[in-house]
Coordinates of C-alpha atoms and ligand atoms in Angstrom, one line a residue:
M17 CA -9.5 2.3 -31.9
R18 CA -9.4 5.4 -29.6
K19 CA -6.0 6.9 -29.0
R20 CA -7.0 8.8 -26.0
I21 CA -9.5 8.7 -23.1
A22 CA -11.2 11.4 -21.1
V23 CA -11.9 10.7 -17.5
I24 CA -14.0 12.9 -15.3
D25 CA -14.0 12.6 -11.5
R26 CA -17.7 13.2 -10.9
Q27 CA -17.1 13.9 -7.2
K28 CA -14.7 16.8 -8.1
C29 CA -16.9 18.3 -10.9
H30 CA -18.9 21.3 -9.6
P31 CA -20.4 23.1 -12.6
D32 CA -22.1 25.7 -10.4
E33 CA -18.8 26.7 -8.8
C34 CA -16.5 26.8 -11.9
G35 CA -18.4 29.5 -13.8
N36 CA -21.1 27.3 -15.4
Y37 CA -19.3 24.6 -17.3
L38 CA -16.0 26.5 -17.8
C39 CA -14.5 23.5 -19.6
A40 CA -17.3 23.6 -22.3
K41 CA -16.8 27.3 -22.7
L42 CA -13.1 26.9 -23.3
C43 CA -13.1 23.8 -25.4
P44 CA -12.0 24.7 -29.0
V45 CA -14.2 22.0 -30.4
N46 CA -17.2 23.3 -28.6
R47 CA -16.3 26.9 -29.7
S48 CA -16.3 25.7 -33.3
G49 CA -19.9 24.6 -32.9
T50 CA -19.5 20.8 -32.2
E51 CA -20.5 19.6 -28.8
C52 CA -17.4 17.8 -27.5
I53 CA -18.1 18.7 -23.8
S54 CA -21.7 18.5 -22.9
V55 CA -24.0 18.4 -19.8
G56 CA -24.3 14.8 -18.7
E57 CA -27.6 13.2 -17.5
P58 CA -28.9 12.7 -15.0
D59 CA -26.2 14.2 -12.7
K60 CA -25.6 17.4 -14.8
K61 CA -21.8 16.9 -14.5
A62 CA -19.6 17.5 -17.6
R63 CA -19.3 14.8 -20.3
I64 CA -16.6 14.6 -22.9
D65 CA -17.0 12.9 -26.3
E66 CA -13.6 11.0 -26.7
M67 CA -14.0 10.7 -30.4
L68 CA -14.3 14.5 -30.8
C69 CA -11.7 15.5 -28.3
T70 CA -8.5 16.6 -30.0
G71 CA -6.4 16.3 -26.8
C72 CA -5.6 20.1 -26.8
G73 CA -5.1 19.9 -23.0
I74 CA -7.0 23.1 -22.2
C75 CA -9.8 21.7 -20.1
P76 CA -7.7 19.5 -17.7
N77 CA -5.5 22.6 -17.1
R78 CA -8.3 25.0 -16.6
C79 CA -10.8 23.1 -14.5
P80 CA -10.4 24.7 -11.1
F81 CA -11.2 21.4 -9.3
G82 CA -8.8 19.1 -11.3
A83 CA -11.7 17.0 -12.3
I84 CA -10.6 16.2 -15.8
Q85 CA -7.9 13.9 -17.1
I86 CA -7.2 13.6 -20.9
I87 CA -4.8 10.7 -21.5
N88 CA -3.0 9.5 -24.6
L89 CA -3.1 5.7 -24.3
P90 CA 0.2 3.7 -25.1
E91 CA 0.3 2.8 -28.7
T92 CA 0.8 -0.9 -27.8
L93 CA -2.8 -1.0 -26.5
T94 CA -4.4 -2.2 -29.7
K95 CA -7.5 -3.9 -28.2
D96 CA -10.6 -2.6 -26.4
P97 CA -10.4 -2.6 -22.6
V98 CA -11.5 -5.6 -20.6
H99 CA -13.8 -3.4 -18.5
R100 CA -14.9 0.1 -18.3
Y101 CA -17.1 1.4 -15.4
G102 CA -19.0 3.9 -17.5
E103 CA -18.8 6.9 -19.7
N104 CA -15.6 9.0 -19.0
M105 CA -14.7 6.5 -16.3
F106 CA -11.8 4.2 -15.4
E107 CA -10.9 1.4 -17.7
L108 CA -8.8 -1.8 -17.3
Y109 CA -6.8 -3.5 -20.0
L110 CA -5.9 -7.3 -19.9
L111 CA -6.1 -9.5 -16.9
P112 CA -3.6 -11.2 -14.5
T113 CA -2.9 -14.9 -15.0
P114 CA -3.4 -17.4 -12.1
V115 CA -0.8 -20.2 -12.2
F116 CA -1.9 -23.5 -10.6
G117 CA 0.8 -24.7 -8.1
S118 CA 2.1 -21.2 -7.5
V119 CA 1.5 -17.9 -5.8
T120 CA 1.2 -15.0 -8.3
G121 CA 1.5 -11.4 -7.1
I122 CA 0.0 -8.2 -8.6
L123 CA 2.3 -5.2 -8.2
G124 CA 1.4 -1.6 -9.1
K125 CA 0.6 1.8 -7.7
N126 CA -2.8 2.6 -6.2
G127 CA -5.8 3.6 -8.3
I128 CA -4.9 1.6 -11.4
G129 CA -7.3 -1.3 -11.1
K130 CA -5.7 -4.0 -9.1
S131 CA -8.8 -4.6 -7.1
T132 CA -11.0 -4.4 -10.2
A133 CA -8.8 -7.1 -11.8
L134 CA -9.1 -9.4 -8.8
K135 CA -12.9 -8.8 -8.7
I136 CA -13.2 -10.0 -12.3
M137 CA -11.1 -13.1 -11.5
A138 CA -13.3 -13.7 -8.5
N139 CA -16.4 -13.6 -10.7
M140 CA -17.7 -10.6 -8.6
L141 CA -17.6 -8.2 -11.6
K142 CA -18.7 -9.1 -15.1
P143 CA -16.3 -7.7 -17.6
N144 CA -18.0 -5.6 -20.3
L145 CA -15.1 -5.1 -22.8
G146 CA -15.7 -1.4 -22.6
H147 CA -19.4 -1.7 -23.7
Y148 CA -20.8 -0.4 -20.4
D149 CA -24.1 0.5 -22.1
N150 CA -24.5 -2.9 -23.7
P151 CA -22.5 -5.6 -21.9
P152 CA -21.5 -8.7 -23.9
E153 CA -22.2 -12.3 -23.2
F154 CA -19.4 -14.1 -21.2
K155 CA -18.6 -16.2 -24.3
E156 CA -17.6 -13.0 -26.1
V157 CA -15.3 -12.2 -23.2
I158 CA -13.7 -15.6 -23.5
N159 CA -13.2 -15.1 -27.2
Y160 CA -11.5 -11.8 -26.6
F161 CA -8.7 -13.7 -24.8
K162 CA -8.4 -16.4 -27.5
G163 CA -5.1 -18.2 -27.6
T164 CA -4.0 -17.1 -24.1
E165 CA -3.8 -18.7 -20.7
T166 CA -6.5 -16.3 -19.6
Q167 CA -8.9 -17.9 -22.1
K168 CA -8.3 -21.3 -20.6
F169 CA -8.9 -19.8 -17.1
L170 CA -12.1 -18.0 -18.1
E171 CA -13.4 -21.2 -19.8
R172 CA -12.9 -23.1 -16.6
L173 CA -14.5 -20.3 -14.6
H174 CA -17.5 -20.4 -17.0
K175 CA -17.8 -24.2 -16.6
N176 CA -17.8 -23.8 -12.8
E177 CA -14.5 -25.7 -12.5
I178 CA -13.0 -22.9 -10.5
T179 CA -14.1 -22.3 -7.0
L180 CA -12.9 -19.0 -5.7
S181 CA -12.3 -17.6 -2.3
Y182 CA -11.6 -13.9 -2.0
K183 CA -10.1 -12.0 1.0
P184 CA -11.1 -8.3 0.5
Q185 CA -8.8 -5.4 1.1
Q186 CA -10.9 -3.5 3.7
V187 CA -10.9 -5.9 6.7
D188 CA -11.8 -2.9 8.9
L189 CA -15.4 -3.2 7.4
I190 CA -15.9 -6.7 8.7
P191 CA -17.2 -5.7 12.1
K192 CA -19.9 -3.6 10.4
Q193 CA -21.0 -6.7 8.4
V194 CA -20.6 -9.6 10.9
K195 CA -21.6 -9.9 14.5
G196 CA -20.6 -12.5 17.1
T197 CA -17.3 -14.1 18.2
V198 CA -14.4 -15.1 16.0
R199 CA -15.2 -18.7 16.7
D200 CA -18.9 -18.2 15.6
L201 CA -17.8 -16.7 12.3
L202 CA -15.2 -19.3 11.5
S203 CA -17.3 -22.4 12.5
K204 CA -20.1 -21.2 10.2
I205 CA -17.7 -21.5 7.3
N206 CA -16.0 -24.8 8.3
S207 CA -16.5 -26.8 11.5
S208 CA -14.1 -29.6 10.7
E209 CA -10.7 -30.3 12.3
E210 CA -9.2 -28.1 9.6
L211 CA -10.6 -25.1 11.5
M212 CA -8.3 -25.7 14.5
G213 CA -5.3 -26.3 12.3
V214 CA -5.8 -22.9 10.6
V215 CA -6.6 -21.2 13.9
E216 CA -3.3 -22.5 15.3
K217 CA -1.2 -21.6 12.2
L218 CA -2.6 -18.0 12.1
Q219 CA -2.3 -17.7 15.9
L220 CA -6.0 -16.9 16.5
T221 CA -6.3 -19.1 19.6
H222 CA -6.0 -16.4 22.3
F223 CA -8.9 -14.3 20.9
L224 CA -11.1 -17.0 19.4
D225 CA -13.9 -16.3 21.8
N226 CA -13.6 -12.5 21.6
E227 CA -16.4 -10.5 19.8
I228 CA -15.4 -9.5 16.3
A229 CA -16.2 -5.9 17.1
T230 CA -13.5 -5.8 19.8
I231 CA -10.5 -7.2 18.0
S232 CA -7.6 -5.2 16.6
G233 CA -6.8 -4.5 12.9
G234 CA -4.0 -7.1 12.8
E235 CA -6.3 -9.7 14.4
L236 CA -9.1 -8.9 11.9
Q237 CA -6.7 -9.4 9.1
R238 CA -5.8 -12.9 10.3
V239 CA -9.4 -13.8 10.9
A240 CA -10.3 -12.6 7.3
I241 CA -7.4 -14.8 5.9
A242 CA -8.6 -17.8 8.0
A243 CA -12.2 -17.3 6.8
S244 CA -11.1 -17.3 3.2
V245 CA -8.8 -20.4 3.4
L246 CA -11.5 -22.4 5.3
K247 CA -13.7 -22.2 2.2
K248 CA -13.3 -25.0 -0.2
A249 CA -11.6 -23.4 -3.2
N250 CA -9.0 -23.9 -5.8
L251 CA -8.3 -20.3 -6.4
F252 CA -7.5 -18.0 -3.5
L253 CA -7.3 -14.3 -4.0
F254 CA -5.8 -12.1 -1.3
D255 CA -6.2 -8.3 -1.6
E256 CA -3.4 -6.8 0.7
P257 CA -3.2 -9.7 3.2
T258 CA -0.5 -8.1 5.4
S259 CA -1.8 -4.6 6.2
F260 CA -2.2 -4.1 10.0
L261 CA 0.2 -7.0 10.6
D262 CA 3.6 -6.6 12.3
I263 CA 6.8 -7.9 10.6
K264 CA 6.8 -11.2 12.5
Q265 CA 3.1 -11.8 11.5
R266 CA 3.8 -10.8 7.9
V267 CA 6.5 -13.4 7.6
K268 CA 4.3 -16.1 9.1
V269 CA 1.3 -15.1 6.9
S270 CA 3.5 -15.1 3.9
E271 CA 4.7 -18.7 4.6
F272 CA 1.1 -19.7 5.3
I273 CA -0.1 -18.3 1.9
H274 CA 2.9 -19.7 0.1
D275 CA 2.0 -23.2 1.3
L276 CA -1.6 -23.0 0.1
A277 CA -0.6 -23.4 -3.6
D278 CA -0.5 -27.0 -5.0
D279 CA -1.1 -28.7 -8.4
K280 CA -4.8 -28.1 -8.0
T281 CA -4.7 -24.7 -6.3
A282 CA -3.7 -21.3 -7.5
V283 CA -3.1 -18.2 -5.3
M284 CA -3.1 -14.6 -6.3
V285 CA -2.0 -11.7 -4.0
I286 CA -2.0 -7.9 -4.2
E287 CA 0.7 -6.6 -1.8
H288 CA 2.6 -3.4 -1.4
D289 CA 5.3 -4.6 1.1
L290 CA 8.0 -5.5 -1.5
I291 CA 10.1 -7.7 0.8
I292 CA 7.0 -9.7 1.7
L293 CA 5.7 -9.8 -1.9
D294 CA 9.1 -11.1 -3.0
Y295 CA 9.1 -13.7 -0.2
M296 CA 5.6 -15.0 -0.8
T297 CA 5.3 -15.2 -4.6
Q298 CA 6.9 -17.1 -7.5
Y299 CA 5.4 -15.0 -10.4
L300 CA 4.2 -11.4 -10.9
N301 CA 1.9 -9.4 -13.1
I302 CA 2.9 -5.8 -13.0
M303 CA 0.2 -3.1 -13.4
Y304 CA 0.8 0.3 -14.8
G305 CA -1.3 3.2 -16.0
Q306 CA -2.7 6.5 -14.7
E307 CA -4.3 6.7 -11.3
G308 CA -8.1 6.9 -11.5
A309 CA -8.0 6.7 -15.4
Y310 CA -6.7 3.5 -16.7
G311 CA -4.7 0.4 -15.8
V312 CA -2.9 -2.2 -17.9
V313 CA -1.8 -5.7 -16.7
S314 CA 1.6 -6.9 -18.0
G315 CA 2.5 -10.4 -19.0
L316 CA 3.5 -12.9 -16.4
K317 CA 7.1 -12.5 -15.0
A318 CA 9.2 -14.4 -12.5
T319 CA 9.1 -12.5 -9.2
R320 CA 12.7 -11.4 -9.0
E321 CA 12.8 -10.1 -12.6
G322 CA 9.3 -8.6 -12.2
I323 CA 10.1 -6.6 -9.1
N324 CA 13.4 -5.4 -10.7
A325 CA 11.5 -4.4 -13.9
F326 CA 8.9 -2.6 -11.8
L327 CA 11.7 -0.6 -10.0
E328 CA 13.4 0.1 -13.3
G329 CA 10.0 1.4 -14.7
Y330 CA 10.6 -0.6 -17.9
L331 CA 8.9 -3.8 -19.2
R332 CA 11.4 -5.3 -21.6
E333 CA 9.1 -7.9 -23.2
E334 CA 6.3 -5.4 -23.8
N335 CA 8.8 -2.6 -24.6
I336 CA 6.9 -0.2 -22.4
R337 CA 8.5 2.5 -20.2
F338 CA 5.8 3.3 -17.6
R339 CA 7.9 5.6 -15.4
D340 CA 10.4 8.2 -16.5
H341 CA 12.9 7.3 -13.8
A342 CA 14.1 4.1 -12.1
I343 CA 13.8 3.6 -8.3
K344 CA 17.2 3.2 -6.8
F345 CA 18.3 1.8 -3.5
E346 CA 21.1 3.6 -1.9
K347 CA 22.9 2.0 1.0
S348 CA 21.4 3.1 4.3
Q349 CA 23.3 5.9 6.1
D350 CA 24.3 4.7 9.5
S351 CA 26.8 7.4 10.1
R352 CA 26.7 11.1 9.2
G353 CA 29.6 13.4 8.6
A354 CA 28.8 16.1 11.1
I355 CA 29.1 15.7 14.9
P356 CA 25.6 14.8 16.1
M357 CA 23.8 17.4 18.2
P358 CA 21.6 15.9 20.9
L359 CA 17.9 16.8 20.9
V360 CA 16.4 14.8 23.7
S361 CA 17.8 12.1 26.1
W362 CA 15.9 9.9 28.5
P363 CA 17.0 7.7 31.4
E364 CA 16.0 4.1 32.0
M365 CA 12.2 4.2 32.5
K366 CA 9.4 1.8 33.3
K367 CA 5.7 1.9 32.6
T368 CA 2.9 -0.6 33.6
L369 CA -0.4 -0.4 31.9
G370 CA -2.8 -3.1 33.3
K371 CA -1.1 -6.5 32.7
F372 CA 1.5 -5.0 30.3
S373 CA 4.9 -3.7 31.5
L374 CA 7.4 -1.8 29.5
E375 CA 11.1 -1.3 30.2
I376 CA 12.8 1.5 28.4
G377 CA 16.6 1.6 28.0
A378 CA 18.3 5.0 28.3
G379 CA 18.9 6.7 25.0
T380 CA 19.4 9.9 23.0
L381 CA 17.9 11.3 19.8
H382 CA 19.9 13.7 17.7
R383 CA 18.9 16.7 15.6
D384 CA 18.6 16.1 11.9
E385 CA 18.0 12.4 11.9
V386 CA 15.3 9.8 11.0
V387 CA 15.2 6.9 13.5
G388 CA 13.2 3.8 12.7
I389 CA 11.3 1.8 15.4
L390 CA 11.0 -1.9 14.9
G391 CA 8.9 -4.3 17.0
E392 CA 5.8 -6.5 17.1
N393 CA 2.3 -5.3 17.6
G394 CA 1.3 -4.9 21.3
I395 CA 5.0 -4.6 22.5
G396 CA 4.9 -0.9 23.7
K397 CA 6.0 1.1 20.7
T398 CA 3.0 3.5 20.8
T399 CA 3.3 3.8 24.6
F400 CA 7.0 4.8 24.2
I401 CA 6.1 7.4 21.7
K402 CA 3.4 8.7 23.9
I403 CA 5.8 9.0 26.8
L404 CA 8.2 11.0 24.6
A405 CA 5.3 13.1 23.5
G406 CA 4.4 13.8 27.2
M407 CA 1.0 12.2 26.6
I408 CA 1.7 9.4 29.2
K409 CA 3.8 9.7 32.3
P410 CA 6.3 6.9 33.0
D411 CA 6.2 5.2 36.5
S412 CA 9.9 5.9 36.9
G413 CA 12.2 8.3 35.1
V414 CA 11.6 11.7 33.6
V415 CA 11.7 12.9 29.9
D416 CA 12.9 16.4 29.1
S417 CA 9.5 18.0 28.4
S418 CA 11.0 21.2 26.8
V419 CA 11.1 19.4 23.4
K420 CA 8.1 20.3 21.3
V421 CA 6.6 17.1 19.8
A422 CA 4.3 16.6 16.8
Y423 CA 2.5 13.2 16.5
K424 CA 0.8 11.4 13.6
A425 CA -1.4 8.7 15.0
Q426 CA -1.6 5.1 13.6
Y427 CA -5.3 5.2 12.9
L428 CA -6.5 8.2 10.9
E429 CA -9.8 10.0 11.5
S430 CA -11.5 10.0 8.1
D431 CA -15.0 11.3 8.9
S432 CA -14.2 15.0 9.3
E433 CA -15.9 17.5 7.0
I434 CA -13.0 19.9 7.2
M435 CA -11.5 21.0 3.9
V436 CA -7.9 19.7 3.2
S437 CA -6.8 23.3 2.5
E438 CA -8.0 24.4 6.0
F439 CA -6.5 21.3 7.7
L440 CA -3.1 21.9 6.0
H441 CA -3.1 25.7 6.1
R442 CA 0.2 25.8 7.9
A443 CA 1.8 23.4 5.4
V444 CA 0.4 25.5 2.5
E445 CA 1.8 28.7 3.9
K446 CA 5.2 27.5 5.0
Y447 CA 6.1 24.4 3.0
S448 CA 4.2 24.6 -0.2
N449 CA 7.1 23.1 -2.2
Q450 CA 8.7 20.7 0.3
L451 CA 5.4 19.1 1.4
I452 CA 2.3 20.1 -0.6
G453 CA 4.0 20.0 -4.0
A454 CA 6.4 17.1 -3.3
M455 CA 3.6 14.9 -1.9
D456 CA 1.2 15.6 -4.8
I457 CA -1.4 17.1 -2.4
E458 CA -2.4 20.2 -4.5
Q459 CA -5.3 18.5 -6.2
L460 CA -6.6 17.3 -2.8
L461 CA -6.8 20.8 -1.3
T462 CA -10.4 21.4 -2.6
Q463 CA -11.7 18.2 -1.1
K464 CA -13.0 17.3 2.4
L465 CA -11.0 15.0 4.6
S466 CA -14.0 12.6 4.6
E467 CA -13.7 12.3 0.8
L468 CA -10.1 11.1 0.7
S469 CA -9.0 7.5 0.1
G470 CA -6.7 5.8 2.7
G471 CA -3.5 6.6 0.8
Q472 CA -4.6 10.3 0.2
L473 CA -5.5 10.7 3.9
Q474 CA -2.1 9.2 4.9
R475 CA -0.2 11.8 2.8
V476 CA -2.3 14.6 4.2
A477 CA -1.8 13.4 7.8
I478 CA 2.0 13.2 7.3
A479 CA 2.2 16.7 5.7
H480 CA 0.0 18.0 8.6
C481 CA 2.3 16.5 11.2
L482 CA 5.6 17.6 9.6
S483 CA 4.3 21.2 9.2
Q484 CA 3.9 21.7 12.9
D485 CA 6.1 24.0 15.0
A486 CA 8.0 21.2 16.7
Q487 CA 11.5 19.6 17.0
L488 CA 10.6 16.0 17.4
F489 CA 8.1 14.4 15.0
L490 CA 6.6 11.0 15.7
L491 CA 5.0 9.2 12.7
D492 CA 3.1 6.0 13.6
E493 CA 2.8 3.7 10.6
P494 CA 3.2 6.3 7.8
S495 CA 3.5 3.6 5.1
A496 CA -0.1 2.2 5.7
Y497 CA -2.3 2.6 2.6
L498 CA 0.5 3.8 0.5
D499 CA 1.7 1.9 -2.6
V500 CA 5.4 1.0 -3.2
E501 CA 6.2 4.1 -5.2
Q502 CA 4.5 6.4 -2.7
R503 CA 6.4 4.7 0.2
L504 CA 9.8 5.3 -1.4
K505 CA 8.9 8.8 -2.5
I506 CA 7.6 9.7 1.0
S507 CA 10.8 8.3 2.5
K508 CA 12.9 10.7 0.4
I509 CA 10.7 13.6 1.2
I510 CA 10.8 13.0 5.0
R511 CA 14.6 12.5 4.9
A512 CA 15.1 15.7 2.9
F513 CA 12.7 17.6 5.1
A514 CA 14.4 16.4 8.3
Q515 CA 17.8 17.6 6.9
E516 CA 16.5 20.9 5.7
R517 CA 14.7 21.9 9.0
G518 CA 17.3 20.2 11.3
I519 CA 14.5 18.2 12.9
T520 CA 14.3 14.7 14.4
V521 CA 11.8 12.2 13.0
L522 CA 10.8 8.9 14.7
I523 CA 9.1 6.3 12.5
V524 CA 7.2 3.3 13.7
D525 CA 6.5 1.0 10.7
H526 CA 6.2 -2.7 9.7
D527 CA 7.5 -2.4 6.1
L528 CA 11.1 -3.4 6.5
M529 CA 12.2 -2.0 3.2
F530 CA 10.6 1.4 4.0
L531 CA 12.4 1.5 7.3
D532 CA 15.6 0.4 5.8
Y533 CA 15.3 3.1 3.2
I534 CA 14.4 6.0 5.5
S535 CA 16.3 5.4 8.8
S536 CA 19.7 6.4 9.8
R537 CA 19.4 4.6 13.2
L538 CA 17.1 2.1 14.7
I539 CA 15.2 1.5 18.0
V540 CA 14.3 -2.1 18.6
F541 CA 11.5 -3.6 20.8
S542 CA 11.5 -7.2 22.0
G543 CA 9.5 -9.2 24.5
A544 CA 6.1 -10.9 24.6
P545 CA 3.1 -8.9 23.0
A546 CA 0.5 -7.7 25.6
V547 CA 2.7 -9.0 28.5
Q548 CA 6.1 -7.4 28.5
G549 CA 8.1 -5.2 26.2
T550 CA 11.8 -4.0 26.3
M551 CA 13.0 -1.0 24.3
E552 CA 16.7 -0.7 23.3
G553 CA 18.6 1.8 21.2
P554 CA 18.9 3.9 19.1
F555 CA 21.4 1.6 17.4
K556 CA 23.4 2.0 14.2
M557 CA 21.5 0.4 11.3
E558 CA 23.5 -2.8 11.1
E559 CA 23.5 -3.4 14.8
G560 CA 19.8 -2.7 15.1
M561 CA 18.8 -4.8 12.1
N562 CA 21.0 -7.7 13.2
K563 CA 19.3 -7.6 16.6
F564 CA 15.9 -7.5 15.1
L565 CA 16.4 -10.1 12.3
R566 CA 18.0 -12.6 14.7
D567 CA 14.9 -12.4 16.8
L568 CA 12.8 -12.8 13.6
N569 CA 15.0 -15.7 12.5
I570 CA 15.5 -14.4 8.9
T571 CA 18.5 -13.1 7.0
L572 CA 18.4 -10.3 4.5
R573 CA 20.7 -9.7 1.5
R574 CA 20.7 -7.1 -1.2
D575 CA 19.6 -7.9 -4.8
M576 CA 22.6 -7.7 -7.1
T577 CA 20.8 -5.7 -9.8
S578 CA 18.4 -3.4 -7.9
R579 CA 20.2 -3.3 -4.5
R580 CA 16.8 -3.8 -2.8
P581 CA 16.7 -6.0 0.4
R582 CA 15.5 -9.6 -0.1
V583 CA 14.9 -12.4 2.4
N584 CA 17.2 -15.3 2.0
D585 CA 15.6 -18.8 1.7
V586 CA 16.1 -20.6 5.0
G587 CA 19.0 -23.0 4.5
S588 CA 20.3 -21.4 1.3
V589 CA 24.0 -20.9 0.9
K590 CA 23.7 -17.2 1.5
D591 CA 21.4 -17.8 4.5
R592 CA 23.9 -20.2 6.1
E593 CA 26.9 -18.0 5.4
Q594 CA 25.2 -14.9 6.9
R595 CA 24.0 -16.9 10.0
S596 CA 27.4 -18.4 10.7
G597 CA 29.0 -14.9 10.3
N598 CA 26.3 -13.4 12.6
K599 CA 25.4 -11.1 9.8
W600 CA 21.6 -11.2 9.7
Y601 CA 21.6 -7.9 7.8
Y602 CA 23.6 -7.4 4.6
S603 CA 26.3 -4.9 5.0
Ligands
SF4_26 FE1 -16.5 22.9 -14.3 FE2 -14.4 21.3 -14.1 FE3 -16.9 20.2 -14.0 FE4 -15.9 21.3 -16.3 S1 -15.1 19.5 -15.2 S2 -17.9 21.6 -15.4 S3 -14.7 23.0 -15.5 S4 -15.9 21.6 -12.5
SF4_27 FE1 -11.9 20.0 -25.6 FE2 -10.5 17.8 -25.5 FE3 -9.3 20.2 -25.5 FE4 -10.7 19.3 -23.4 S1 -8.8 18.4 -24.2 S2 -10.7 21.3 -24.3 S3 -12.3 18.1 -24.4 S4 -10.5 19.3 -27.1

């Protein structure tokens, strides 16, 4: 059994630019005459023989492009991987467990094989037990899991007793693959009465006859969910079903997915919004490992204990510590010691855009604060931000335009050929520790923007915005594409950066825990999407949350162990107590 793996990112390996296989020249095993690092065929990239590698650590440190990872595997991994993509490539250990009658979540950071695991469960990827050059028969794979629930599941899968439906992660690719209206797409899958029931529950009615190419990200997400549940299946797999959705829609979709599970139906979900994951699932498989190198699936856990173990970074049953620190939730700061210094004030304002009208209440933003913005999609949040940024003029009222504003857009341009180091030159020069180092961007500097994943691009876009010469920073949906750990880490970095530079940061986001963690005050939007919006605030945290949660009709408490926010079950003792005391938000 191998104790370590060597992973080479082929995209980052440029033998012509590193001094002609620098790694091979430096490797002590090669220098002693044995070919541990060699030239791979047919791509001529470096290859490492894992059986010969001594794990000296020289090549990962010296490769100028950060293309090599040498990883000592946990000692508890005594079996071969379930799947390996190829030589010196990512490998996955164990599989998640679907539970019939329940919704099971998969929780873990990006790049450790969550989607790979779901694709195996969905029969879209045949596991090779690490033998990528000589894949085994499926029966051998079943045998590998002998005596476990996964064995029973794979046997049923093999006997065609499992019918799967899979909602992919990247719903933004749908318009490239499917033409026609939403109704055309859905009626091809299921034309029965069930169709209209699903359409109603997922609130698709008002855009049912719109072309797929013209609908928004949040609408596409709900269409993709509708398309998967309209298929006849007894195992539903949802890969990130709430991205692009606002909080109200997230709660609705969670309830919808939760209700799909019955004695004959199992549901599995990958989700990074921890409040929503907690609300939607009964069980969890935690995944840990090294980004881009390997991933391990934990045993099944009850959701509450599973999320707390994930935050703790320690799996008691497996006796594995997968993070050297626990993630802690401090109480949100709704008041600061120093007397606040105003940065920008605005009077009551109005703006009409086509059929949509926005009313903005008067308010003030202070220096050195992070203010969260809460509200549904299509309610005017981006319009308000653009008015503050001077990009749109209000119909009435004037904003002090002497404040310099930097803006990170909601949708990120990913097709640019610019190098990350060039795009971030100001951040590299001025904030190399606070932004580049803190946000783990160093190893991305030698890549082009077009080569980055969604989460990498998001981190780069945030660093770019925060490095600008401005006083007011507007970040539109900074949590999108980030995993739970990254969301909490970025919150801390933004808060510390605001304090250090004495700047003001406005954050529009739909992850309630992220906003709760990062904000010191809140702006709240209400109204009817695409028709009328009203903006009020900034409020103190408790006042703003109470206002928003009352409108959402949910109450939030803090978990006794981890202090993380949790949604109360409607009608539970805690829920009734908080509602009657008008405390929708825990204090
Ligand atoms: Fe050069 Fe790094 Fe590729 Fe080795 S892995 S050949 S050092 S670029
Ligand atoms: Fe060679 Fe392994 Fe050392 Fe790299 S880590 S230089 S492959 S022995």
